[in-house]
Structures are given as C-alpha cells and as structure tokens.
Amino acid sequence: MTIEGKKIYLSSITYDDTDSIIEWRNKEFVREQFIYRELFTRDTHINWMKKMVETGKVIQFIICLKENNKKIGSVYLRDIDAENRKCEFGIFIGEEDCIGCGYGREAAELICSYAFEKLGMYKVFLRVLSDNIRAQKSYKKSGFEVEGKSVADIWIDGRPIDVIFMAKFKENKKQG
Ligand SMILES: CC(C)(COP(=O)(O)OP(=O)(O)OC[C@H]1O[C@@H](n2cnc3c(N)ncnc32)[C@H](O)[C@@H]1OP(=O)(O)O)[C@@H](O)C(=O)NCCC(=O)NCCS
C-alpha cells in the first residue's frame, strides 16, 4: 500500500527494509530519543514483523522522498485498539540530512489521516521524551496537542526523565 503526500509518500514496510530499519534505529541520534533503547538486531526486527506487522497489530510504513524515491525512515501505528478507537504513533527518520525538513510533520499528518479515515480511529496518541524539543515541535505542527506529563517516568543514564503525552483527534477535537 502507498499513501501519497506532497514531498513524501508512505510505502508499506516489507522484509526487504530490514537492513535499513536496523541501521536507522540503531543510530545514536535516533536510539537516544526512544524509551525502548535496546539495540535492534535482525532477529528482534524479524520477530516484530512476524508478530506485530503481519498480524495487523502494527501498521508500519517506510517514509520515501518523492523527488528520488530515497527511503529515509519509518512511521507506524501500534496498539491499535478498535474498541476504544485509539492507537499509538511512532516515527523515526534515520537519514541525518533529512532531519528538520518537514518530512516528519508530513508523515505524521498522512498516517493520522489514514488512522482516522481507514482504520476508524478517533484518537492517535504518542509519548515523547521531554527534552526532545524537535520532535515536539514537529508533532505540534502536525496537529498533536499536549495531554499531560509523567514526571520521572523513566531513568536514562542515571537521571529521571519526564515523558510527555500528546494526542491528535479526528476532526480536531479540542480537549477539556
Ligand atoms: C522527530 C522527527 C520524526 C521529526 O521529524 P523532522 O522532519 O525532523 O521534523 P520537522 O521538520 O517536521 O519539524 C522539526 C521542527 O523542529 C525544529 N528543529 C529542528 N532541529 C531542532 C533542534 N535541534 N532543536 C529544536 N528544534 C529543532 C525545526 O525547525 C522544526 O520546527 P519549525 O518548523 O517550527 O522550524 C525526526 O527529527 C526524527 O526522527 N528524529 C530522531 C528520532 C526521534 O526523535 N523520533 C521520535 C521519538 S518520540
């Protein structure tokens, strides 16, 4: 499946993307922004593909540039909860020269529209480390709003880190 955007398109992940996913996700500038920090291996990723992607528990795409078809990262929806019409959003761009170019914002907009229109979701939420300002700016631009903060939610390198919860709703529902 392909989802067309302006500067990018999203293409369903396949096993052929395994090497790229492992390379991107293990880069320090990517890995340090995630709550789950173990190194990705071929085994762990193939296991994820079989147990999560193939079963439909996760919908995952590769982010590609329209100008040259270059693959730059991945975006996904996980914990898809049809009963409560919500799922969790995740993203990483693994090509350094493609960071901060608006591709993350567009990828988030495209996958959220897919979640609302095709999957029947009402809410897409995410968790982001409080010091990941770039990601928070990108998420706000793509329509996510802060829902709250879990103080000292995780410990990294011997210090407590706050985790911010953000969400985007179908039809721009305002919270509160
Ligand atoms: C988070 C991520 C997906 C955002 O996508 P992106 O395409 O890089 O971001 P965008 O271009 O959409 O928006 C980034 C915004 O932050 C700003 N920004 C860029 N670098 C920044 C920095 N070092 N510090 C603060 N702000 C920064 C940009 O100027 C832009 O805001 P603006 O449009 O108001 O100028 C991408 O940077 C990424 O994958 N990073 C590494 C992994 C990661 O953090 N994943 C998310 C885990 S929750």
Short mmCIF file of N, CA and C and ligand atoms in Angstrom, two decimals:
data_model
loop_
_atom_site.label_atom_id
_atom_site.label_comp_id
_atom_site.label_asym_id
_atom_site.label_seq_id
_atom_site.Cartn_x
_atom_site.Cartn_y
_atom_site.Cartn_z
N MET A 1 0.84 -1.19 0.00
CA MET A 1 0.00 0.00 0.00
C MET A 1 0.89 1.25 0.00
N THR A 2 0.42 2.28 -0.72
CA THR A 2 1.16 3.54 -0.77
C THR A 2 0.22 4.69 -0.41
N ILE A 3 0.71 5.62 0.40
CA ILE A 3 -0.06 6.83 0.73
C ILE A 3 0.72 8.02 0.21
N GLU A 4 0.12 8.75 -0.71
CA GLU A 4 0.78 9.87 -1.39
C GLU A 4 0.70 11.17 -0.59
N GLY A 5 1.82 11.84 -0.44
CA GLY A 5 1.81 13.18 0.15
C GLY A 5 2.37 14.17 -0.84
N LYS A 6 2.78 15.36 -0.34
CA LYS A 6 3.31 16.40 -1.24
C LYS A 6 4.78 16.16 -1.53
N LYS A 7 5.58 16.06 -0.45
CA LYS A 7 7.04 15.86 -0.64
C LYS A 7 7.46 14.43 -0.39
N ILE A 8 6.59 13.68 0.28
CA ILE A 8 6.91 12.29 0.60
C ILE A 8 5.75 11.37 0.25
N TYR A 9 6.04 10.08 0.26
CA TYR A 9 4.95 9.10 0.25
C TYR A 9 5.31 8.02 1.26
N LEU A 10 4.29 7.34 1.74
CA LEU A 10 4.49 6.24 2.69
C LEU A 10 4.23 4.93 1.96
N SER A 11 5.14 3.98 2.15
CA SER A 11 5.01 2.70 1.47
C SER A 11 5.05 1.59 2.54
N SER A 12 4.14 0.63 2.46
CA SER A 12 4.08 -0.44 3.47
C SER A 12 5.44 -1.10 3.65
N ILE A 13 5.81 -1.33 4.88
CA ILE A 13 7.10 -1.97 5.16
C ILE A 13 7.11 -3.41 4.64
N THR A 14 8.28 -3.87 4.18
CA THR A 14 8.44 -5.28 3.77
C THR A 14 9.72 -5.81 4.43
N TYR A 15 9.93 -7.11 4.27
CA TYR A 15 11.15 -7.71 4.83
C TYR A 15 12.40 -7.14 4.15
N ASP A 16 12.26 -6.62 2.93
CA ASP A 16 13.41 -6.03 2.24
C ASP A 16 13.94 -4.78 2.95
N ASP A 17 13.12 -4.20 3.82
CA ASP A 17 13.53 -2.97 4.53
C ASP A 17 14.29 -3.28 5.82
N THR A 18 14.49 -4.56 6.11
CA THR A 18 15.07 -4.95 7.40
C THR A 18 16.42 -4.28 7.67
N ASP A 19 17.32 -4.32 6.71
CA ASP A 19 18.66 -3.74 6.94
C ASP A 19 18.57 -2.23 7.21
N SER A 20 17.71 -1.56 6.46
CA SER A 20 17.57 -0.10 6.66
C SER A 20 17.01 0.19 8.04
N ILE A 21 15.99 -0.55 8.45
CA ILE A 21 15.38 -0.30 9.76
C ILE A 21 16.43 -0.47 10.87
N ILE A 22 17.20 -1.55 10.78
CA ILE A 22 18.21 -1.82 11.82
C ILE A 22 19.25 -0.69 11.84
N GLU A 23 19.69 -0.28 10.65
CA GLU A 23 20.70 0.78 10.58
C GLU A 23 20.16 2.09 11.15
N TRP A 24 18.97 2.49 10.71
CA TRP A 24 18.40 3.78 11.17
C TRP A 24 18.15 3.75 12.68
N ARG A 25 17.48 2.69 13.12
CA ARG A 25 17.00 2.67 14.52
C ARG A 25 18.15 2.56 15.52
N ASN A 26 19.30 2.03 15.06
CA ASN A 26 20.45 1.91 15.96
C ASN A 26 21.36 3.13 15.95
N LYS A 27 21.10 4.08 15.07
CA LYS A 27 21.92 5.30 15.07
C LYS A 27 21.69 6.02 16.40
N GLU A 28 22.75 6.57 16.94
CA GLU A 28 22.67 7.17 18.28
C GLU A 28 21.62 8.28 18.36
N PHE A 29 21.57 9.14 17.32
CA PHE A 29 20.63 10.27 17.40
C PHE A 29 19.18 9.82 17.34
N VAL A 30 18.95 8.61 16.86
CA VAL A 30 17.59 8.05 16.86
C VAL A 30 17.34 7.31 18.18
N ARG A 31 18.24 6.38 18.47
CA ARG A 31 18.05 5.49 19.62
C ARG A 31 17.90 6.26 20.93
N GLU A 32 18.66 7.37 21.05
CA GLU A 32 18.63 8.11 22.32
C GLU A 32 17.29 8.82 22.55
N GLN A 33 16.46 8.91 21.52
CA GLN A 33 15.15 9.57 21.68
C GLN A 33 14.03 8.59 22.01
N PHE A 34 14.37 7.32 22.10
CA PHE A 34 13.33 6.31 22.34
C PHE A 34 13.34 5.81 23.78
N ILE A 35 12.15 5.43 24.25
CA ILE A 35 12.03 4.84 25.57
C ILE A 35 12.66 3.44 25.53
N TYR A 36 12.37 2.70 24.45
CA TYR A 36 12.98 1.38 24.28
C TYR A 36 14.34 1.57 23.61
N ARG A 37 15.43 1.27 24.33
CA ARG A 37 16.77 1.63 23.86
C ARG A 37 17.66 0.47 23.51
N GLU A 38 17.13 -0.75 23.60
CA GLU A 38 17.97 -1.90 23.23
C GLU A 38 18.33 -1.80 21.75
N LEU A 39 19.52 -2.30 21.41
CA LEU A 39 19.91 -2.30 20.00
C LEU A 39 19.00 -3.23 19.22
N PHE A 40 18.59 -2.80 18.04
CA PHE A 40 17.80 -3.65 17.15
C PHE A 40 18.73 -4.68 16.51
N THR A 41 18.28 -5.91 16.40
CA THR A 41 19.03 -6.94 15.67
C THR A 41 18.11 -7.48 14.58
N ARG A 42 18.71 -8.23 13.68
CA ARG A 42 17.90 -8.87 12.63
C ARG A 42 16.81 -9.73 13.27
N ASP A 43 17.17 -10.47 14.31
CA ASP A 43 16.21 -11.36 14.97
C ASP A 43 15.05 -10.59 15.60
N THR A 44 15.39 -9.51 16.34
CA THR A 44 14.30 -8.77 17.01
C THR A 44 13.39 -8.11 15.98
N HIS A 45 13.98 -7.63 14.89
CA HIS A 45 13.12 -6.96 13.91
C HIS A 45 12.25 -7.96 13.15
N ILE A 46 12.83 -9.10 12.77
CA ILE A 46 12.03 -10.12 12.06
C ILE A 46 10.90 -10.61 12.96
N ASN A 47 11.21 -10.75 14.23
CA ASN A 47 10.19 -11.15 15.21
C ASN A 47 9.05 -10.12 15.27
N TRP A 48 9.42 -8.85 15.29
CA TRP A 48 8.45 -7.74 15.28
C TRP A 48 7.59 -7.82 14.01
N MET A 49 8.23 -8.05 12.88
CA MET A 49 7.49 -8.14 11.60
C MET A 49 6.47 -9.28 11.65
N LYS A 50 6.91 -10.42 12.17
CA LYS A 50 6.03 -11.60 12.18
C LYS A 50 4.89 -11.43 13.19
N LYS A 51 5.25 -10.99 14.40
CA LYS A 51 4.25 -10.96 15.48
C LYS A 51 3.37 -9.72 15.45
N MET A 52 3.89 -8.63 14.97
CA MET A 52 3.14 -7.38 15.05
C MET A 52 2.63 -6.91 13.68
N VAL A 53 3.52 -6.84 12.71
CA VAL A 53 3.12 -6.27 11.41
C VAL A 53 2.26 -7.26 10.63
N GLU A 54 2.72 -8.51 10.52
CA GLU A 54 1.96 -9.49 9.73
C GLU A 54 0.60 -9.78 10.33
N THR A 55 0.47 -9.66 11.63
CA THR A 55 -0.82 -9.94 12.28
C THR A 55 -1.74 -8.72 12.29
N GLY A 56 -1.22 -7.57 11.83
CA GLY A 56 -2.06 -6.36 11.79
C GLY A 56 -2.11 -5.62 13.11
N LYS A 57 -1.32 -6.07 14.08
CA LYS A 57 -1.30 -5.34 15.36
C LYS A 57 -0.59 -4.00 15.20
N VAL A 58 0.31 -3.97 14.25
CA VAL A 58 1.04 -2.73 13.93
C VAL A 58 0.89 -2.47 12.43
N ILE A 59 0.65 -1.19 12.09
CA ILE A 59 0.65 -0.79 10.68
C ILE A 59 1.89 0.06 10.52
N GLN A 60 2.81 -0.38 9.65
CA GLN A 60 4.10 0.32 9.55
C GLN A 60 4.42 0.65 8.10
N PHE A 61 4.96 1.85 7.92
CA PHE A 61 5.33 2.32 6.59
C PHE A 61 6.78 2.78 6.56
N ILE A 62 7.33 2.79 5.36
CA ILE A 62 8.62 3.42 5.12
C ILE A 62 8.32 4.80 4.53
N ILE A 63 9.05 5.82 5.02
CA ILE A 63 8.90 7.19 4.51
C ILE A 63 9.85 7.35 3.33
N CYS A 64 9.33 7.75 2.17
CA CYS A 64 10.16 7.88 0.96
C CYS A 64 10.00 9.28 0.38
N LEU A 65 11.10 9.81 -0.16
CA LEU A 65 11.06 11.13 -0.81
C LEU A 65 10.51 10.98 -2.22
N LYS A 66 9.59 11.88 -2.60
CA LYS A 66 9.01 11.78 -3.93
C LYS A 66 10.02 12.13 -5.02
N GLU A 67 10.94 13.07 -4.68
CA GLU A 67 11.85 13.55 -5.74
C GLU A 67 12.80 12.47 -6.26
N ASN A 68 13.19 11.51 -5.39
CA ASN A 68 14.16 10.50 -5.86
C ASN A 68 13.89 9.09 -5.30
N ASN A 69 12.75 8.92 -4.66
CA ASN A 69 12.37 7.62 -4.06
C ASN A 69 13.28 7.15 -2.93
N LYS A 70 14.11 8.07 -2.41
CA LYS A 70 15.01 7.69 -1.32
C LYS A 70 14.19 7.34 -0.08
N LYS A 71 14.56 6.22 0.58
CA LYS A 71 13.92 5.82 1.82
C LYS A 71 14.64 6.51 2.97
N ILE A 72 13.89 7.19 3.85
CA ILE A 72 14.56 7.99 4.88
C ILE A 72 14.21 7.59 6.32
N GLY A 73 13.19 6.77 6.50
CA GLY A 73 12.81 6.41 7.87
C GLY A 73 11.51 5.64 7.89
N SER A 74 10.90 5.59 9.05
CA SER A 74 9.70 4.77 9.20
C SER A 74 8.71 5.43 10.14
N VAL A 75 7.43 5.15 9.90
CA VAL A 75 6.35 5.68 10.74
C VAL A 75 5.35 4.54 10.95
N TYR A 76 4.77 4.47 12.16
CA TYR A 76 3.89 3.33 12.43
C TYR A 76 2.82 3.67 13.46
N LEU A 77 1.81 2.82 13.45
CA LEU A 77 0.74 2.87 14.44
C LEU A 77 0.76 1.54 15.17
N ARG A 78 0.77 1.59 16.50
CA ARG A 78 0.83 0.35 17.28
C ARG A 78 -0.28 0.35 18.34
N ASP A 79 -0.46 -0.81 18.95
CA ASP A 79 -1.53 -0.96 19.96
C ASP A 79 -2.86 -0.44 19.42
N ILE A 80 -3.19 -0.88 18.22
CA ILE A 80 -4.43 -0.43 17.59
C ILE A 80 -5.60 -1.04 18.36
N ASP A 81 -6.40 -0.17 18.97
CA ASP A 81 -7.47 -0.58 19.87
C ASP A 81 -8.79 -0.19 19.22
N ALA A 82 -9.39 -1.15 18.49
CA ALA A 82 -10.61 -0.86 17.72
C ALA A 82 -11.77 -0.52 18.66
N GLU A 83 -11.82 -1.16 19.81
CA GLU A 83 -12.93 -0.94 20.74
C GLU A 83 -12.94 0.52 21.24
N ASN A 84 -11.77 0.99 21.58
CA ASN A 84 -11.68 2.36 22.11
C ASN A 84 -11.21 3.37 21.06
N ARG A 85 -11.08 2.90 19.84
CA ARG A 85 -10.78 3.75 18.67
C ARG A 85 -9.54 4.63 18.89
N LYS A 86 -8.47 4.00 19.39
CA LYS A 86 -7.23 4.76 19.59
C LYS A 86 -6.03 3.87 19.27
N CYS A 87 -4.90 4.51 18.98
CA CYS A 87 -3.66 3.78 18.72
C CYS A 87 -2.49 4.71 19.01
N GLU A 88 -1.30 4.12 19.14
CA GLU A 88 -0.10 4.92 19.44
C GLU A 88 0.74 5.11 18.19
N PHE A 89 1.22 6.33 18.03
CA PHE A 89 2.02 6.74 16.87
C PHE A 89 3.51 6.65 17.22
N GLY A 90 4.32 6.20 16.25
CA GLY A 90 5.77 6.23 16.42
C GLY A 90 6.45 6.59 15.11
N ILE A 91 7.62 7.20 15.20
CA ILE A 91 8.30 7.65 13.97
C ILE A 91 9.80 7.76 14.21
N PHE A 92 10.60 7.48 13.17
CA PHE A 92 12.00 7.88 13.18
C PHE A 92 12.47 8.11 11.76
N ILE A 93 13.24 9.17 11.61
CA ILE A 93 13.93 9.45 10.35
C ILE A 93 15.39 9.13 10.60
N GLY A 94 15.95 8.23 9.82
CA GLY A 94 17.30 7.73 10.10
C GLY A 94 18.38 8.35 9.24
N GLU A 95 17.98 9.14 8.24
CA GLU A 95 18.96 9.81 7.38
C GLU A 95 19.14 11.24 7.91
N GLU A 96 20.34 11.51 8.43
CA GLU A 96 20.58 12.78 9.12
C GLU A 96 20.27 14.00 8.25
N ASP A 97 20.59 13.90 6.95
CA ASP A 97 20.39 15.07 6.08
C ASP A 97 18.91 15.31 5.78
N CYS A 98 18.05 14.44 6.27
CA CYS A 98 16.61 14.61 6.03
C CYS A 98 15.86 15.02 7.30
N ILE A 99 16.62 15.35 8.33
CA ILE A 99 16.02 15.80 9.60
C ILE A 99 15.71 17.30 9.48
N GLY A 100 14.58 17.70 10.07
CA GLY A 100 14.25 19.13 10.13
C GLY A 100 13.82 19.73 8.80
N CYS A 101 13.37 18.89 7.88
CA CYS A 101 12.95 19.38 6.56
C CYS A 101 11.43 19.34 6.39
N GLY A 102 10.72 19.03 7.47
CA GLY A 102 9.25 18.96 7.38
C GLY A 102 8.73 17.58 7.00
N TYR A 103 9.63 16.65 6.75
CA TYR A 103 9.17 15.31 6.34
C TYR A 103 8.46 14.59 7.50
N GLY A 104 8.95 14.78 8.70
CA GLY A 104 8.32 14.15 9.87
C GLY A 104 6.91 14.67 10.07
N ARG A 105 6.75 15.99 9.91
CA ARG A 105 5.41 16.58 10.05
C ARG A 105 4.45 15.99 9.01
N GLU A 106 4.92 15.91 7.77
CA GLU A 106 4.04 15.40 6.72
C GLU A 106 3.72 13.91 6.94
N ALA A 107 4.71 13.15 7.36
CA ALA A 107 4.48 11.71 7.61
C ALA A 107 3.44 11.52 8.71
N ALA A 108 3.52 12.35 9.75
CA ALA A 108 2.55 12.25 10.86
C ALA A 108 1.15 12.59 10.36
N GLU A 109 1.05 13.64 9.52
CA GLU A 109 -0.27 14.02 9.00
C GLU A 109 -0.85 12.91 8.14
N LEU A 110 -0.02 12.32 7.30
CA LEU A 110 -0.51 11.28 6.39
C LEU A 110 -0.98 10.05 7.16
N ILE A 111 -0.20 9.60 8.14
CA ILE A 111 -0.57 8.37 8.84
C ILE A 111 -1.77 8.62 9.77
N CYS A 112 -1.89 9.82 10.30
CA CYS A 112 -3.06 10.12 11.14
C CYS A 112 -4.33 10.14 10.29
N SER A 113 -4.26 10.73 9.10
CA SER A 113 -5.44 10.71 8.22
C SER A 113 -5.82 9.28 7.91
N TYR A 114 -4.83 8.45 7.67
CA TYR A 114 -5.10 7.03 7.41
C TYR A 114 -5.78 6.39 8.63
N ALA A 115 -5.27 6.70 9.81
CA ALA A 115 -5.84 6.13 11.05
C ALA A 115 -7.30 6.54 11.21
N PHE A 116 -7.60 7.82 10.95
CA PHE A 116 -8.97 8.30 11.14
C PHE A 116 -9.92 7.81 10.04
N GLU A 117 -9.43 7.89 8.79
CA GLU A 117 -10.34 7.60 7.68
C GLU A 117 -10.44 6.13 7.34
N LYS A 118 -9.35 5.41 7.45
CA LYS A 118 -9.37 3.99 7.03
C LYS A 118 -9.48 3.02 8.20
N LEU A 119 -8.90 3.37 9.33
CA LEU A 119 -8.93 2.44 10.47
C LEU A 119 -10.04 2.76 11.47
N GLY A 120 -10.73 3.87 11.26
CA GLY A 120 -11.83 4.23 12.16
C GLY A 120 -11.37 4.70 13.53
N MET A 121 -10.13 5.15 13.62
CA MET A 121 -9.63 5.64 14.90
C MET A 121 -10.23 7.02 15.22
N TYR A 122 -10.32 7.32 16.51
CA TYR A 122 -10.79 8.63 16.96
C TYR A 122 -9.64 9.43 17.57
N LYS A 123 -8.67 8.67 18.11
CA LYS A 123 -7.55 9.32 18.81
C LYS A 123 -6.25 8.63 18.43
N VAL A 124 -5.25 9.43 18.09
CA VAL A 124 -3.89 8.90 17.90
C VAL A 124 -3.03 9.58 18.97
N PHE A 125 -2.37 8.79 19.79
CA PHE A 125 -1.56 9.39 20.85
C PHE A 125 -0.10 9.01 20.69
N LEU A 126 0.76 9.72 21.42
CA LEU A 126 2.19 9.42 21.37
C LEU A 126 2.82 9.78 22.71
N ARG A 127 3.99 9.21 22.92
CA ARG A 127 4.82 9.57 24.08
C ARG A 127 6.14 10.09 23.55
N VAL A 128 6.63 11.15 24.14
CA VAL A 128 7.91 11.73 23.69
C VAL A 128 8.70 12.19 24.91
N LEU A 129 10.01 12.00 24.87
CA LEU A 129 10.86 12.45 25.97
C LEU A 129 10.80 13.97 26.06
N SER A 130 10.78 14.51 27.28
CA SER A 130 10.55 15.95 27.45
C SER A 130 11.66 16.79 26.83
N ASP A 131 12.87 16.24 26.71
CA ASP A 131 13.94 17.06 26.10
C ASP A 131 14.04 16.90 24.58
N ASN A 132 13.12 16.16 23.99
CA ASN A 132 13.13 16.03 22.52
C ASN A 132 12.26 17.14 21.93
N ILE A 133 12.83 18.35 21.93
CA ILE A 133 12.09 19.55 21.50
C ILE A 133 11.76 19.50 20.02
N ARG A 134 12.71 19.03 19.23
CA ARG A 134 12.47 18.97 17.78
C ARG A 134 11.24 18.13 17.48
N ALA A 135 11.16 16.95 18.10
CA ALA A 135 10.01 16.07 17.85
C ALA A 135 8.72 16.75 18.31
N GLN A 136 8.75 17.39 19.48
CA GLN A 136 7.51 18.03 19.98
C GLN A 136 7.05 19.14 19.04
N LYS A 137 8.01 19.92 18.50
CA LYS A 137 7.65 20.98 17.55
C LYS A 137 7.00 20.39 16.31
N SER A 138 7.61 19.31 15.82
CA SER A 138 7.09 18.66 14.63
C SER A 138 5.68 18.12 14.88
N TYR A 139 5.48 17.49 16.04
CA TYR A 139 4.17 16.91 16.36
C TYR A 139 3.11 18.00 16.48
N LYS A 140 3.48 19.13 17.10
CA LYS A 140 2.50 20.22 17.26
C LYS A 140 2.08 20.74 15.89
N LYS A 141 3.08 20.84 14.97
CA LYS A 141 2.75 21.32 13.63
C LYS A 141 1.83 20.37 12.90
N SER A 142 1.91 19.08 13.23
CA SER A 142 1.05 18.12 12.54
C SER A 142 -0.27 17.89 13.28
N GLY A 143 -0.53 18.71 14.30
CA GLY A 143 -1.86 18.69 14.91
C GLY A 143 -1.98 17.99 16.25
N PHE A 144 -0.87 17.54 16.80
CA PHE A 144 -0.93 16.92 18.13
C PHE A 144 -0.94 18.01 19.21
N GLU A 145 -1.66 17.72 20.30
CA GLU A 145 -1.68 18.62 21.44
C GLU A 145 -1.19 17.88 22.67
N VAL A 146 -0.58 18.64 23.58
CA VAL A 146 -0.08 18.01 24.81
C VAL A 146 -1.27 17.63 25.69
N GLU A 147 -1.25 16.38 26.15
CA GLU A 147 -2.31 15.92 27.07
C GLU A 147 -1.83 15.96 28.52
N GLY A 148 -0.53 15.76 28.70
CA GLY A 148 -0.01 15.75 30.07
C GLY A 148 1.43 15.29 30.10
N LYS A 149 1.93 15.21 31.33
CA LYS A 149 3.34 14.84 31.50
C LYS A 149 3.45 13.86 32.66
N SER A 150 4.22 12.81 32.44
CA SER A 150 4.50 11.87 33.52
C SER A 150 5.92 12.18 34.02
N VAL A 151 5.98 12.73 35.22
CA VAL A 151 7.27 13.18 35.77
C VAL A 151 8.11 11.97 36.20
N ALA A 152 9.41 12.03 35.88
CA ALA A 152 10.35 10.96 36.23
C ALA A 152 9.80 9.60 35.82
N ASP A 153 9.36 9.55 34.57
CA ASP A 153 8.72 8.33 34.07
C ASP A 153 9.72 7.23 33.80
N ILE A 154 10.90 7.61 33.30
CA ILE A 154 11.94 6.61 33.03
C ILE A 154 13.30 7.16 33.49
N TRP A 155 14.22 6.25 33.72
CA TRP A 155 15.58 6.64 34.11
C TRP A 155 16.52 6.34 32.96
N ILE A 156 17.28 7.37 32.55
CA ILE A 156 18.26 7.20 31.49
C ILE A 156 19.60 7.73 31.98
N ASP A 157 20.63 6.91 31.86
CA ASP A 157 21.97 7.32 32.28
C ASP A 157 21.97 7.91 33.69
N GLY A 158 21.24 7.27 34.57
CA GLY A 158 21.26 7.67 35.97
C GLY A 158 20.47 8.91 36.32
N ARG A 159 19.63 9.40 35.38
CA ARG A 159 18.79 10.55 35.75
C ARG A 159 17.35 10.33 35.29
N PRO A 160 16.40 10.89 36.07
CA PRO A 160 14.99 10.70 35.72
C PRO A 160 14.57 11.61 34.58
N ILE A 161 13.79 11.07 33.68
CA ILE A 161 13.33 11.83 32.51
C ILE A 161 11.80 11.86 32.50
N ASP A 162 11.26 13.05 32.23
CA ASP A 162 9.81 13.18 32.10
C ASP A 162 9.38 12.73 30.71
N VAL A 163 8.21 12.15 30.64
CA VAL A 163 7.64 11.75 29.35
C VAL A 163 6.37 12.55 29.12
N ILE A 164 6.29 13.16 27.92
CA ILE A 164 5.12 13.98 27.57
C ILE A 164 4.17 13.15 26.71
N PHE A 165 2.90 13.25 27.03
CA PHE A 165 1.87 12.56 26.26
C PHE A 165 1.20 13.59 25.35
N MET A 166 1.08 13.24 24.08
CA MET A 166 0.40 14.12 23.12
C MET A 166 -0.63 13.30 22.37
N ALA A 167 -1.65 13.99 21.85
CA ALA A 167 -2.68 13.27 21.10
C ALA A 167 -3.25 14.16 20.00
N LYS A 168 -3.73 13.49 18.98
CA LYS A 168 -4.42 14.16 17.88
C LYS A 168 -5.76 13.44 17.70
N PHE A 169 -6.81 14.23 17.52
CA PHE A 169 -8.15 13.66 17.43
C PHE A 169 -8.73 13.85 16.04
N LYS A 170 -9.63 12.95 15.69
CA LYS A 170 -10.37 13.09 14.44
C LYS A 170 -11.12 14.42 14.50
N GLU A 171 -11.15 15.13 13.40
CA GLU A 171 -11.87 16.41 13.29
C GLU A 171 -11.44 17.44 14.33
N ASN A 172 -10.15 17.44 14.65
CA ASN A 172 -9.60 18.49 15.52
C ASN A 172 -10.35 18.70 16.83
N LYS A 173 -10.78 17.60 17.44
CA LYS A 173 -11.48 17.74 18.72
C LYS A 173 -10.57 18.45 19.72
N LYS A 174 -11.09 19.45 20.38
CA LYS A 174 -10.33 20.13 21.44
C LYS A 174 -10.55 19.38 22.73
N GLN A 175 -9.52 19.32 23.54
CA GLN A 175 -9.66 18.61 24.80
C GLN A 175 -10.23 19.52 25.88
N GLY A 176 -10.70 18.89 26.96
CA GLY A 176 -11.12 19.63 28.13
C GLY A 176 -12.56 20.07 28.08
C1 LIG B 1 11.22 13.58 15.40
C2 LIG B 1 11.29 13.59 13.90
C3 LIG B 1 10.42 12.49 13.33
C4 LIG B 1 10.72 14.95 13.42
O1 LIG B 1 10.72 14.97 12.02
P1 LIG B 1 11.51 16.14 11.25
O2 LIG B 1 11.16 16.01 9.82
O3 LIG B 1 12.94 16.12 11.63
O4 LIG B 1 10.85 17.44 11.90
P2 LIG B 1 10.05 18.62 11.19
O5 LIG B 1 10.90 19.19 10.11
O6 LIG B 1 8.68 18.15 10.85
O7 LIG B 1 9.90 19.66 12.41
C5 LIG B 1 11.01 19.92 13.26
C6 LIG B 1 10.85 21.23 13.95
O8 LIG B 1 11.85 21.35 14.97
C7 LIG B 1 12.79 22.36 14.62
N1 LIG B 1 14.11 21.83 14.93
C8 LIG B 1 14.97 21.22 14.11
N2 LIG B 1 16.07 20.87 14.78
C9 LIG B 1 15.89 21.27 16.05
C10 LIG B 1 16.66 21.17 17.23
N3 LIG B 1 17.87 20.58 17.23
N4 LIG B 1 16.16 21.67 18.38
C11 LIG B 1 14.94 22.25 18.40
N5 LIG B 1 14.15 22.37 17.31
C12 LIG B 1 14.62 21.87 16.15
C13 LIG B 1 12.58 22.65 13.17
O9 LIG B 1 12.98 23.95 12.89
C14 LIG B 1 11.08 22.40 13.03
O10 LIG B 1 10.31 23.45 13.59
P3 LIG B 1 9.86 24.70 12.70
O11 LIG B 1 9.16 24.11 11.52
O12 LIG B 1 8.99 25.46 13.64
O13 LIG B 1 11.07 25.41 12.29
C15 LIG B 1 12.76 13.42 13.39
O14 LIG B 1 13.53 14.55 13.74
C16 LIG B 1 13.43 12.16 13.97
O15 LIG B 1 13.13 11.07 13.53
N6 LIG B 1 14.34 12.36 14.95
C17 LIG B 1 15.12 11.26 15.53
C18 LIG B 1 14.26 10.19 16.22
C19 LIG B 1 13.15 10.75 17.07
O16 LIG B 1 13.31 11.74 17.78
N7 LIG B 1 11.99 10.08 16.99
C20 LIG B 1 10.83 10.46 17.76
C21 LIG B 1 10.82 9.76 19.08
S1 LIG B 1 9.38 10.23 20.03
#
